[in-house]
PDB file of C-alpha atoms in Angstrom:
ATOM      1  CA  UNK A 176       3.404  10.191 242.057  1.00 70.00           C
ATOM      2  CA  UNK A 177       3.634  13.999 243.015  1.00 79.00           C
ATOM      3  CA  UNK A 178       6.050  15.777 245.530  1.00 88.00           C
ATOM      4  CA  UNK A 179       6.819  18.848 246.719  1.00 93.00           C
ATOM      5  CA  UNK A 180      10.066  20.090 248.324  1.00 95.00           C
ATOM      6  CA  UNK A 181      10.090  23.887 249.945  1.00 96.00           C
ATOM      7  CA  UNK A 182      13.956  24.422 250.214  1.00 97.00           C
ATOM      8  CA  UNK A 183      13.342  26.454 253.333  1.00 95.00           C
ATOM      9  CA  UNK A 184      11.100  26.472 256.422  1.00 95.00           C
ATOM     10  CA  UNK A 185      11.519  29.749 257.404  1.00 97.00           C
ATOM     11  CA  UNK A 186      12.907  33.366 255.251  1.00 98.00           C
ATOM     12  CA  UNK A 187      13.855  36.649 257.006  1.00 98.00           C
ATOM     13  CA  UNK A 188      13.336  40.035 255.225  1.00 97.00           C
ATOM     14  CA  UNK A 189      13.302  43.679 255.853  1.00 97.00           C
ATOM     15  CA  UNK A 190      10.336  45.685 254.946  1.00 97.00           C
ATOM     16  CA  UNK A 191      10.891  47.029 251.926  1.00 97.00           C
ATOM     17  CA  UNK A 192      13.440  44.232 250.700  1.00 98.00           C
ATOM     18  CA  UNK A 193      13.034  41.380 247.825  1.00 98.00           C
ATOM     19  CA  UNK A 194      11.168  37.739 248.976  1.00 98.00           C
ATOM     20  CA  UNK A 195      12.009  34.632 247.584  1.00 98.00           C
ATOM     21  CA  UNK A 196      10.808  31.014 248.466  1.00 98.00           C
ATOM     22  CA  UNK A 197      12.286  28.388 247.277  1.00 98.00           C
ATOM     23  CA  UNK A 198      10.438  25.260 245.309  1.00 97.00           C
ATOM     24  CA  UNK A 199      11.378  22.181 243.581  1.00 97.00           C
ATOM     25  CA  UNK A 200       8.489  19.772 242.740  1.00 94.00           C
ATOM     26  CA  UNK A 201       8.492  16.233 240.777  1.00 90.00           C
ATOM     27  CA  UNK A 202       5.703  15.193 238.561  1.00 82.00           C
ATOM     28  CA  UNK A 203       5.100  11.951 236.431  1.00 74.00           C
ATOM     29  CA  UNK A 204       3.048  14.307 234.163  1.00 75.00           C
ATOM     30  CA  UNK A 205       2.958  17.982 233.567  1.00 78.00           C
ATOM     31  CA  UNK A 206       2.035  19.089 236.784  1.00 85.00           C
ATOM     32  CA  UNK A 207      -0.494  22.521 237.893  1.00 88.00           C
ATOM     33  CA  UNK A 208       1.552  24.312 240.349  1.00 92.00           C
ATOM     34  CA  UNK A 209      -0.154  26.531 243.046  1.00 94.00           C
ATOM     35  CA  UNK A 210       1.257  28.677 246.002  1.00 97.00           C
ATOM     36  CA  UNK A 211      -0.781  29.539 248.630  1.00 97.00           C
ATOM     37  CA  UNK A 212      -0.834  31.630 251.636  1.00 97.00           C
ATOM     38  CA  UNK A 213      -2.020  30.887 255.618  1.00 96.00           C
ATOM     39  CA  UNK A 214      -2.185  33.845 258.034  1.00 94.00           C
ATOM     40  CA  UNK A 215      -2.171  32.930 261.495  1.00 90.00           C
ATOM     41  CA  UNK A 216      -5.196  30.854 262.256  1.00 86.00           C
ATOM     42  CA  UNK A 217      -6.703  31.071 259.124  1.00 91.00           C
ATOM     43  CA  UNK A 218      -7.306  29.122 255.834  1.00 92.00           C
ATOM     44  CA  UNK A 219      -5.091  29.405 252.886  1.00 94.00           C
ATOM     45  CA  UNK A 220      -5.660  31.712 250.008  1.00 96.00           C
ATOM     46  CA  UNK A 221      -4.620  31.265 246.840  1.00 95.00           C
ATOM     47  CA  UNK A 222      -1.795  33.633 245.247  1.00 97.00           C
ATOM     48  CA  UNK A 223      -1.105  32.295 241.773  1.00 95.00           C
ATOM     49  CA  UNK A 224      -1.305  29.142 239.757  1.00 92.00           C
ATOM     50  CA  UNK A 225       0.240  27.671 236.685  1.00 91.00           C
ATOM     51  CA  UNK A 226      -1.611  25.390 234.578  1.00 81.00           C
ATOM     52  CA  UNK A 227       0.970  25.143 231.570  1.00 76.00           C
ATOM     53  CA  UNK A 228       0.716  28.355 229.893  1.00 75.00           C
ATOM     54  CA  UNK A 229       3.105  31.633 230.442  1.00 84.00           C
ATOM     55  CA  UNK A 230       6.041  29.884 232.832  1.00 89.00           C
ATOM     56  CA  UNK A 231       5.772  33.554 234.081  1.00 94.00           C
ATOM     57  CA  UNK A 232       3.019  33.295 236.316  1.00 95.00           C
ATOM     58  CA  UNK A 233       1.547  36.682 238.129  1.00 95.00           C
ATOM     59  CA  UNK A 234      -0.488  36.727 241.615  1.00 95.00           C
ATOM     60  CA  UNK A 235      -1.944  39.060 243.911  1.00 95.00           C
ATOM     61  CA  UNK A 236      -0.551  41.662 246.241  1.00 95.00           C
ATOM     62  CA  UNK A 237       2.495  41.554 243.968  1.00 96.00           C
ATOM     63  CA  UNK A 238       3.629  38.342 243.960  1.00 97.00           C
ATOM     64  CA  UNK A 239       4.867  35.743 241.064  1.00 97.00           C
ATOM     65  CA  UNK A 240       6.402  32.595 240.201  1.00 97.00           C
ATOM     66  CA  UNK A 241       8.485  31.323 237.000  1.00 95.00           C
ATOM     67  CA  UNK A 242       8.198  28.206 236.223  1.00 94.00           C
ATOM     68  CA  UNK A 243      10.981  26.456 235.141  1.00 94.00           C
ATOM     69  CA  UNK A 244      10.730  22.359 233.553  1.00 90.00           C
ATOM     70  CA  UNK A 245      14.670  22.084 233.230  1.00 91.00           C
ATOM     71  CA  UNK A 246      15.332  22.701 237.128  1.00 94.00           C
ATOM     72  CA  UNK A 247      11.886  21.511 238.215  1.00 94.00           C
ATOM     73  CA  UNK A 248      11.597  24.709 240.311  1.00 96.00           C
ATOM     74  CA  UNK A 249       8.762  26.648 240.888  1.00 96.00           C
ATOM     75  CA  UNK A 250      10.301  29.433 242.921  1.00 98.00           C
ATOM     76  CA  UNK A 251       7.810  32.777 244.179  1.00 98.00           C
ATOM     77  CA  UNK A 252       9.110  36.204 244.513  1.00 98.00           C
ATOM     78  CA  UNK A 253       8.226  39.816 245.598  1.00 98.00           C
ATOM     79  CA  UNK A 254      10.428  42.801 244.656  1.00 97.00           C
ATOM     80  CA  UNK A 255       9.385  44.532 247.928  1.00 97.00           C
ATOM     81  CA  UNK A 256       8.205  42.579 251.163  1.00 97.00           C
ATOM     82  CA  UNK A 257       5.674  44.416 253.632  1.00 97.00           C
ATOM     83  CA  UNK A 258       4.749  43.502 256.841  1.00 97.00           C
ATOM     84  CA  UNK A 259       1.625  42.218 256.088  1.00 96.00           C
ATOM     85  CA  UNK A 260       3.069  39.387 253.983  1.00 97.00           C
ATOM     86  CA  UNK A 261       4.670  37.613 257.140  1.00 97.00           C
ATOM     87  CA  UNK A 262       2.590  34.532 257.027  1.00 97.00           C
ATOM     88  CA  UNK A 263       3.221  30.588 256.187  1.00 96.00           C
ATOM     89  CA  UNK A 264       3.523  29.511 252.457  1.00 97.00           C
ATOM     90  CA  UNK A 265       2.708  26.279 250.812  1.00 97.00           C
ATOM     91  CA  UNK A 266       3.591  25.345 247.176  1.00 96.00           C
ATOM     92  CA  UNK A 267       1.292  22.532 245.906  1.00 94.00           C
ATOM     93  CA  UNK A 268       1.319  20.470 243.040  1.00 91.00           C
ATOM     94  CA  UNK A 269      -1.033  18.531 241.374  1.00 84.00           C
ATOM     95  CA  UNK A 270      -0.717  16.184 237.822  1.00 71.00           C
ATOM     96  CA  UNK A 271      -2.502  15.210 235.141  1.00 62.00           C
ATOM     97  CA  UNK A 272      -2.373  11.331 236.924  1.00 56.00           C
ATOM     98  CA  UNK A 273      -3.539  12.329 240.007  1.00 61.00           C
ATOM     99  CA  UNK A 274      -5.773  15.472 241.175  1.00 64.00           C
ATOM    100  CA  UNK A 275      -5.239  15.350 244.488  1.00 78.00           C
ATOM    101  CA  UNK A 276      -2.977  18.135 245.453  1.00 86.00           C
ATOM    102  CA  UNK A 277       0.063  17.346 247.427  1.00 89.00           C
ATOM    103  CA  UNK A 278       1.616  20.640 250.046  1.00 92.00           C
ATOM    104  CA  UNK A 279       4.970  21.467 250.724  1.00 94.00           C
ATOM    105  CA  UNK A 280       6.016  21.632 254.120  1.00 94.00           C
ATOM    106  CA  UNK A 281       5.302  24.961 254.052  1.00 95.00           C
ATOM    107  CA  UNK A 282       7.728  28.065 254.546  1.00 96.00           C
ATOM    108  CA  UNK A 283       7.182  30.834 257.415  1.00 96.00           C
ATOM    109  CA  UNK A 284       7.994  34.243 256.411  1.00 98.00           C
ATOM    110  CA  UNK A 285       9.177  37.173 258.894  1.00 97.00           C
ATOM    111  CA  UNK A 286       9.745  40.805 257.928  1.00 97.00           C
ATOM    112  CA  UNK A 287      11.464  42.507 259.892  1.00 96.00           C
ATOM    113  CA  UNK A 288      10.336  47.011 260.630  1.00 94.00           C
TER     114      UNK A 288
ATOM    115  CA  UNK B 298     -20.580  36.261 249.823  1.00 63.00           C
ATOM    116  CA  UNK B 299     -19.868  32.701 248.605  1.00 72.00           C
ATOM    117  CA  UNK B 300     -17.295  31.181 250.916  1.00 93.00           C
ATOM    118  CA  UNK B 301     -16.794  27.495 253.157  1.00 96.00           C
ATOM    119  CA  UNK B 302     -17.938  27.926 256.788  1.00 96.00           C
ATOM    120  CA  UNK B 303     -16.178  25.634 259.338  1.00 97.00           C
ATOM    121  CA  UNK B 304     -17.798  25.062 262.918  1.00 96.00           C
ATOM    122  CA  UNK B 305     -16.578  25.492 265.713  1.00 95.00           C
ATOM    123  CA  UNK B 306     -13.791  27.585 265.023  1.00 95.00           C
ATOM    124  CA  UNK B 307     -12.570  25.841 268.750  1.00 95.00           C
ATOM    125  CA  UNK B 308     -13.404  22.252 269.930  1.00 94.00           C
ATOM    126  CA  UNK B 309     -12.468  20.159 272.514  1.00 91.00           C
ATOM    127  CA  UNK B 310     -12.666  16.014 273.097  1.00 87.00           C
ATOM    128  CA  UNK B 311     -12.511  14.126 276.277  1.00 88.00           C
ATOM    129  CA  UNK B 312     -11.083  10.471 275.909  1.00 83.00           C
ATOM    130  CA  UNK B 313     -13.246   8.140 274.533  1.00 85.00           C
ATOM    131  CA  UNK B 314     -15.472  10.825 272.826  1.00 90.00           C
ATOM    132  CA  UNK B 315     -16.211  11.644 269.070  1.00 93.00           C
ATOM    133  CA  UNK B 316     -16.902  15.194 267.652  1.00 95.00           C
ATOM    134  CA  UNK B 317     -18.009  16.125 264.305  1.00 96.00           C
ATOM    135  CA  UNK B 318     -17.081  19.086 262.906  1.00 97.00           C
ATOM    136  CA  UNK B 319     -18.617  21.627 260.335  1.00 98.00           C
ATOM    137  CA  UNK B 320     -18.361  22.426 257.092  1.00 98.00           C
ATOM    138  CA  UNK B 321     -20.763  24.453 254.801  1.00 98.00           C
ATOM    139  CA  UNK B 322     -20.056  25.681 251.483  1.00 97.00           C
ATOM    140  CA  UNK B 323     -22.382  28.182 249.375  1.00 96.00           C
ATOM    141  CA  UNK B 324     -20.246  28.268 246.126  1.00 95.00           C
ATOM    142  CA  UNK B 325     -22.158  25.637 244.041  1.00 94.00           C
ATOM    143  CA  UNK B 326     -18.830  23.283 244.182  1.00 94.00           C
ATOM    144  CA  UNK B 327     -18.739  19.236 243.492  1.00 93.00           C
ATOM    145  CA  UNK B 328     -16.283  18.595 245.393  1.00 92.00           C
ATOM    146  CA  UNK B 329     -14.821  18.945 249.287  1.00 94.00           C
ATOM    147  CA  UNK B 330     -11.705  18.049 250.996  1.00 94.00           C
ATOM    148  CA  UNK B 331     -10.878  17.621 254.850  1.00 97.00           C
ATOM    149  CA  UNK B 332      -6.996  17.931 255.513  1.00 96.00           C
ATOM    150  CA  UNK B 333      -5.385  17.729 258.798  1.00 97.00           C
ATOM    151  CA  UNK B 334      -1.945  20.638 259.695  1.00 95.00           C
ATOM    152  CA  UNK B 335       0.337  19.524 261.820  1.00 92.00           C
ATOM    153  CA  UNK B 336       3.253  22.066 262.572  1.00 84.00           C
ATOM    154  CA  UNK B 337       6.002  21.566 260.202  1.00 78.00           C
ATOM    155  CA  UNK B 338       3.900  18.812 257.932  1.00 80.00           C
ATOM    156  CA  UNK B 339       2.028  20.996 255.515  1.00 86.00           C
ATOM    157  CA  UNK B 340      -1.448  19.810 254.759  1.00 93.00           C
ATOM    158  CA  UNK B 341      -2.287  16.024 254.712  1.00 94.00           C
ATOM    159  CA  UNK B 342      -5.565  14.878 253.116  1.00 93.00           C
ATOM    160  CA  UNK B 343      -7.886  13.004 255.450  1.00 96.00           C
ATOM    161  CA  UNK B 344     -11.357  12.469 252.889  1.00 96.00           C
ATOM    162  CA  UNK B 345     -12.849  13.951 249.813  1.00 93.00           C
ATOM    163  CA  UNK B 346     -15.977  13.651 247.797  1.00 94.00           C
ATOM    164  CA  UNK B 347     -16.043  14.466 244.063  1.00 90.00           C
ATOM    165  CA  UNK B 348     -20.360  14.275 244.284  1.00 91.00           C
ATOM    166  CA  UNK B 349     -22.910  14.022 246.809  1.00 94.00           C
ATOM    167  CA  UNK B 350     -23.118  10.926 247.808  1.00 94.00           C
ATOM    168  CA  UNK B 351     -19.992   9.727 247.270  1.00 93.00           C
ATOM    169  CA  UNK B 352     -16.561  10.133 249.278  1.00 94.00           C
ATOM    170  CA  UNK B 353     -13.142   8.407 249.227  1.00 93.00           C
ATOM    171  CA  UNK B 354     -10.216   7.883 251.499  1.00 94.00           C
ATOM    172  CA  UNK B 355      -7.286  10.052 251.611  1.00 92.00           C
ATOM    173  CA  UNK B 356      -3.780   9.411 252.690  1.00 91.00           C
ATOM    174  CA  UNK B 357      -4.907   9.470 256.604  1.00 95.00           C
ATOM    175  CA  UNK B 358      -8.282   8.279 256.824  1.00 96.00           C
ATOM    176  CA  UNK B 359      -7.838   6.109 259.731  1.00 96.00           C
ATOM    177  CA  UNK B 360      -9.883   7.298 263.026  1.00 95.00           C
ATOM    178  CA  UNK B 361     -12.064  10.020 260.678  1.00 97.00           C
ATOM    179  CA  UNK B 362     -15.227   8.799 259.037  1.00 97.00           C
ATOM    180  CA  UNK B 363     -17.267  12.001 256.513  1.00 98.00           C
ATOM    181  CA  UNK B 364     -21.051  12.152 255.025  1.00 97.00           C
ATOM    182  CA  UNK B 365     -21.566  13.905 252.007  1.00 97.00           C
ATOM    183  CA  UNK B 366     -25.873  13.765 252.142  1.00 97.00           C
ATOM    184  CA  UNK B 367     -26.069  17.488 250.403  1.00 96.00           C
ATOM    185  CA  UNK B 368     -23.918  19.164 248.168  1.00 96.00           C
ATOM    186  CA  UNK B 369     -22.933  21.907 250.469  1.00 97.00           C
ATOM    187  CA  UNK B 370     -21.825  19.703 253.160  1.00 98.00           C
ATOM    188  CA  UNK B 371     -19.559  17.716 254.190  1.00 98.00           C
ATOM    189  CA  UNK B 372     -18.881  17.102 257.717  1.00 98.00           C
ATOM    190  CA  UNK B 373     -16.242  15.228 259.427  1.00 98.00           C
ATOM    191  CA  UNK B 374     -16.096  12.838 262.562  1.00 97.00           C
ATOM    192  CA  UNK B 375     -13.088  12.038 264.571  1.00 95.00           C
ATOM    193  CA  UNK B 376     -13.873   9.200 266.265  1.00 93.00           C
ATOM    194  CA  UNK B 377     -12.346   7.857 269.564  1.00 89.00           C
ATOM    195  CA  UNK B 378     -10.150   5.675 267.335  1.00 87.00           C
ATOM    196  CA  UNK B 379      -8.245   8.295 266.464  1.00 88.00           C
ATOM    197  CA  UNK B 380      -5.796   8.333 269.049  1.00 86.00           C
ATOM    198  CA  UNK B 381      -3.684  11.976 268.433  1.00 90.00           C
ATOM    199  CA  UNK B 382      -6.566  14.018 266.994  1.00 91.00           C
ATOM    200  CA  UNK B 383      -5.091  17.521 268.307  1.00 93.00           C
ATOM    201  CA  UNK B 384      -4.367  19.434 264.943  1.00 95.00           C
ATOM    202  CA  UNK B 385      -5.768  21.787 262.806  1.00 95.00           C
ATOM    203  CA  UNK B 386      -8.319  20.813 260.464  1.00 97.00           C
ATOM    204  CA  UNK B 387      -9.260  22.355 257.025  1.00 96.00           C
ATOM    205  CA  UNK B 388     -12.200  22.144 254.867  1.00 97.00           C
ATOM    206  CA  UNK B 389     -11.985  22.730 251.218  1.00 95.00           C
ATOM    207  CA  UNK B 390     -13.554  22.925 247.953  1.00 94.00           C
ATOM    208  CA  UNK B 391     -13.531  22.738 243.791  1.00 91.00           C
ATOM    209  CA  UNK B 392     -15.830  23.340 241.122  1.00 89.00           C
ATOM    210  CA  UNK B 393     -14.747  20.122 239.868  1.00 82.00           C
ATOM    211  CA  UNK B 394     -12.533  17.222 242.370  1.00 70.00           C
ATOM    212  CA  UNK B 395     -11.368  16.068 238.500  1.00 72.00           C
ATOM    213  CA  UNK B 396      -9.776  18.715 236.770  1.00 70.00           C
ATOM    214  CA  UNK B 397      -6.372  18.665 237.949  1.00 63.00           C
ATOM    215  CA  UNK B 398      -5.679  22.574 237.551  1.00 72.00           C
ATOM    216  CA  UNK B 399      -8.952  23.824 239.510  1.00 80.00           C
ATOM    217  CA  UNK B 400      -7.743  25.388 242.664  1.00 85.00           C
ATOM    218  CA  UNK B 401      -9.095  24.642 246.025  1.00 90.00           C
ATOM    219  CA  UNK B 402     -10.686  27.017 248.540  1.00 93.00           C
ATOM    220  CA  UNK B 403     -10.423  27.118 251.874  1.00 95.00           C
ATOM    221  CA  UNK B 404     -12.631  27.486 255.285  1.00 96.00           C
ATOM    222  CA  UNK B 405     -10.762  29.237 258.519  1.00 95.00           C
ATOM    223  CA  UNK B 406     -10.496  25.693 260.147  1.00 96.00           C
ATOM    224  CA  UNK B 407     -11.169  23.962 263.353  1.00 96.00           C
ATOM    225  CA  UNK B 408      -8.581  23.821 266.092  1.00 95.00           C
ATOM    226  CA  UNK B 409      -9.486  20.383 267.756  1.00 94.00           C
ATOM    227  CA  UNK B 410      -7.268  19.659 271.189  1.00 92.00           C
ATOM    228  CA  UNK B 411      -7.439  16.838 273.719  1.00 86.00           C
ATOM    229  CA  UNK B 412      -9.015  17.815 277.584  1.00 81.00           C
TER     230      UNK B 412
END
């Protein structure tokens, strides 16, 4: 079975400052790894995904992920935050067993002017 | 442009009373997904159907009952025996429910509360 763990639920950040949310994931297989992103009211949009090739995984608006088997981490950065990335953020995982995707809690995001 | 369309974007349900909410997709996917958010829970999955026709439980099935008649929808009851239905519900789809790497998209959702 398939977990996901977001290490935070909510991240603080100037404008103009580095992101980082925090994942750790557990997979009886080698697991797909997504992150999305939820505005307020809104569906979720994908950002990135990593299906087992480059653990260096790039998304849009400037965002990517490195994926790393040893720590079972699948942590997503941003060297500079804006204001229009304050949103919620799930990482997901899915396996080879099972292809149901399973969300993290989920991890709110606030940048600060 | 190909998207999922959930309907109402608002809906409300007196005791005793089931409502079915909409969802219409016009990307040419197999398969859709109704999750439920709850603040702080992330997404839990409710139903999905891999083909028309053809739908299985999720992990919180109980009280919600789905159709899948055409491939572009896939609507979902909550029925009176589901007895905290105020969330946030969210339709999704994949080109294919059985390739484990496909991503999902996602409608705007339904905010369902109790009157």
């Amino acid at each position: 079975a398939q977990s996901v763990t977001q290490l935070d639920s909510h991240v603080s950040v100037s404008e103009g400052t580095p992101v980082l949310l925090r994942c750790n994931y557990s997979s009886s297989y080698s697991p797909s790894l997504f992150w999305y992103v939820q505005h307020p009211n809104k569906g979720l949009q994908l950002l990135l995904k990593y299906t087992s090739a480059a653990t260096l995984v790039k998304g849009i608006n400037g965002f990517e992920a490195e994926f790393k088997k040893s720590e079972t981490s699948f942590h997503l950065t941003k060297p500079s935050a804006h204001m229009s990335d304050a949103a919620e953020y799930f990482c997901v995982v899915s396996d080879r067993g099972d292809y149901k995707l399973s969300f993290g809690a989920g991890t709110t995001v606030t940048v600060r002017a | 442009d190909g998207g999922i369309t959930q309907s109402p974007k608002y809906l409300f349900r007196k005791e005793g009373q089931n409502v079915t909410l909409s969802c219409e997709q016009n990307l040419n996917h197999d398969a859709m997904y109704w999750y439920r958010q709850d603040p702080g829970q992330g997404l839990r999955l409710i139903y999905y159907s891999q083909i028309v026709n053809d739908f299985q439980k999720g992990d919180i099935a109980e009280g919600y009952s789905v159709s899948r008649e055409k491939k572009e929808s896939f609507p979902l009851t909550v029925t009176s025996a589901q007895k905290n239905p105020t969330a946030f519900y969210l339709c999704a789809s994949s080109i294919d429910g059985q390739i484990v790497n496909q991503p999902q998209h996602f409608g705007d959702g339904t905010r369902l509360s109790i009157l």
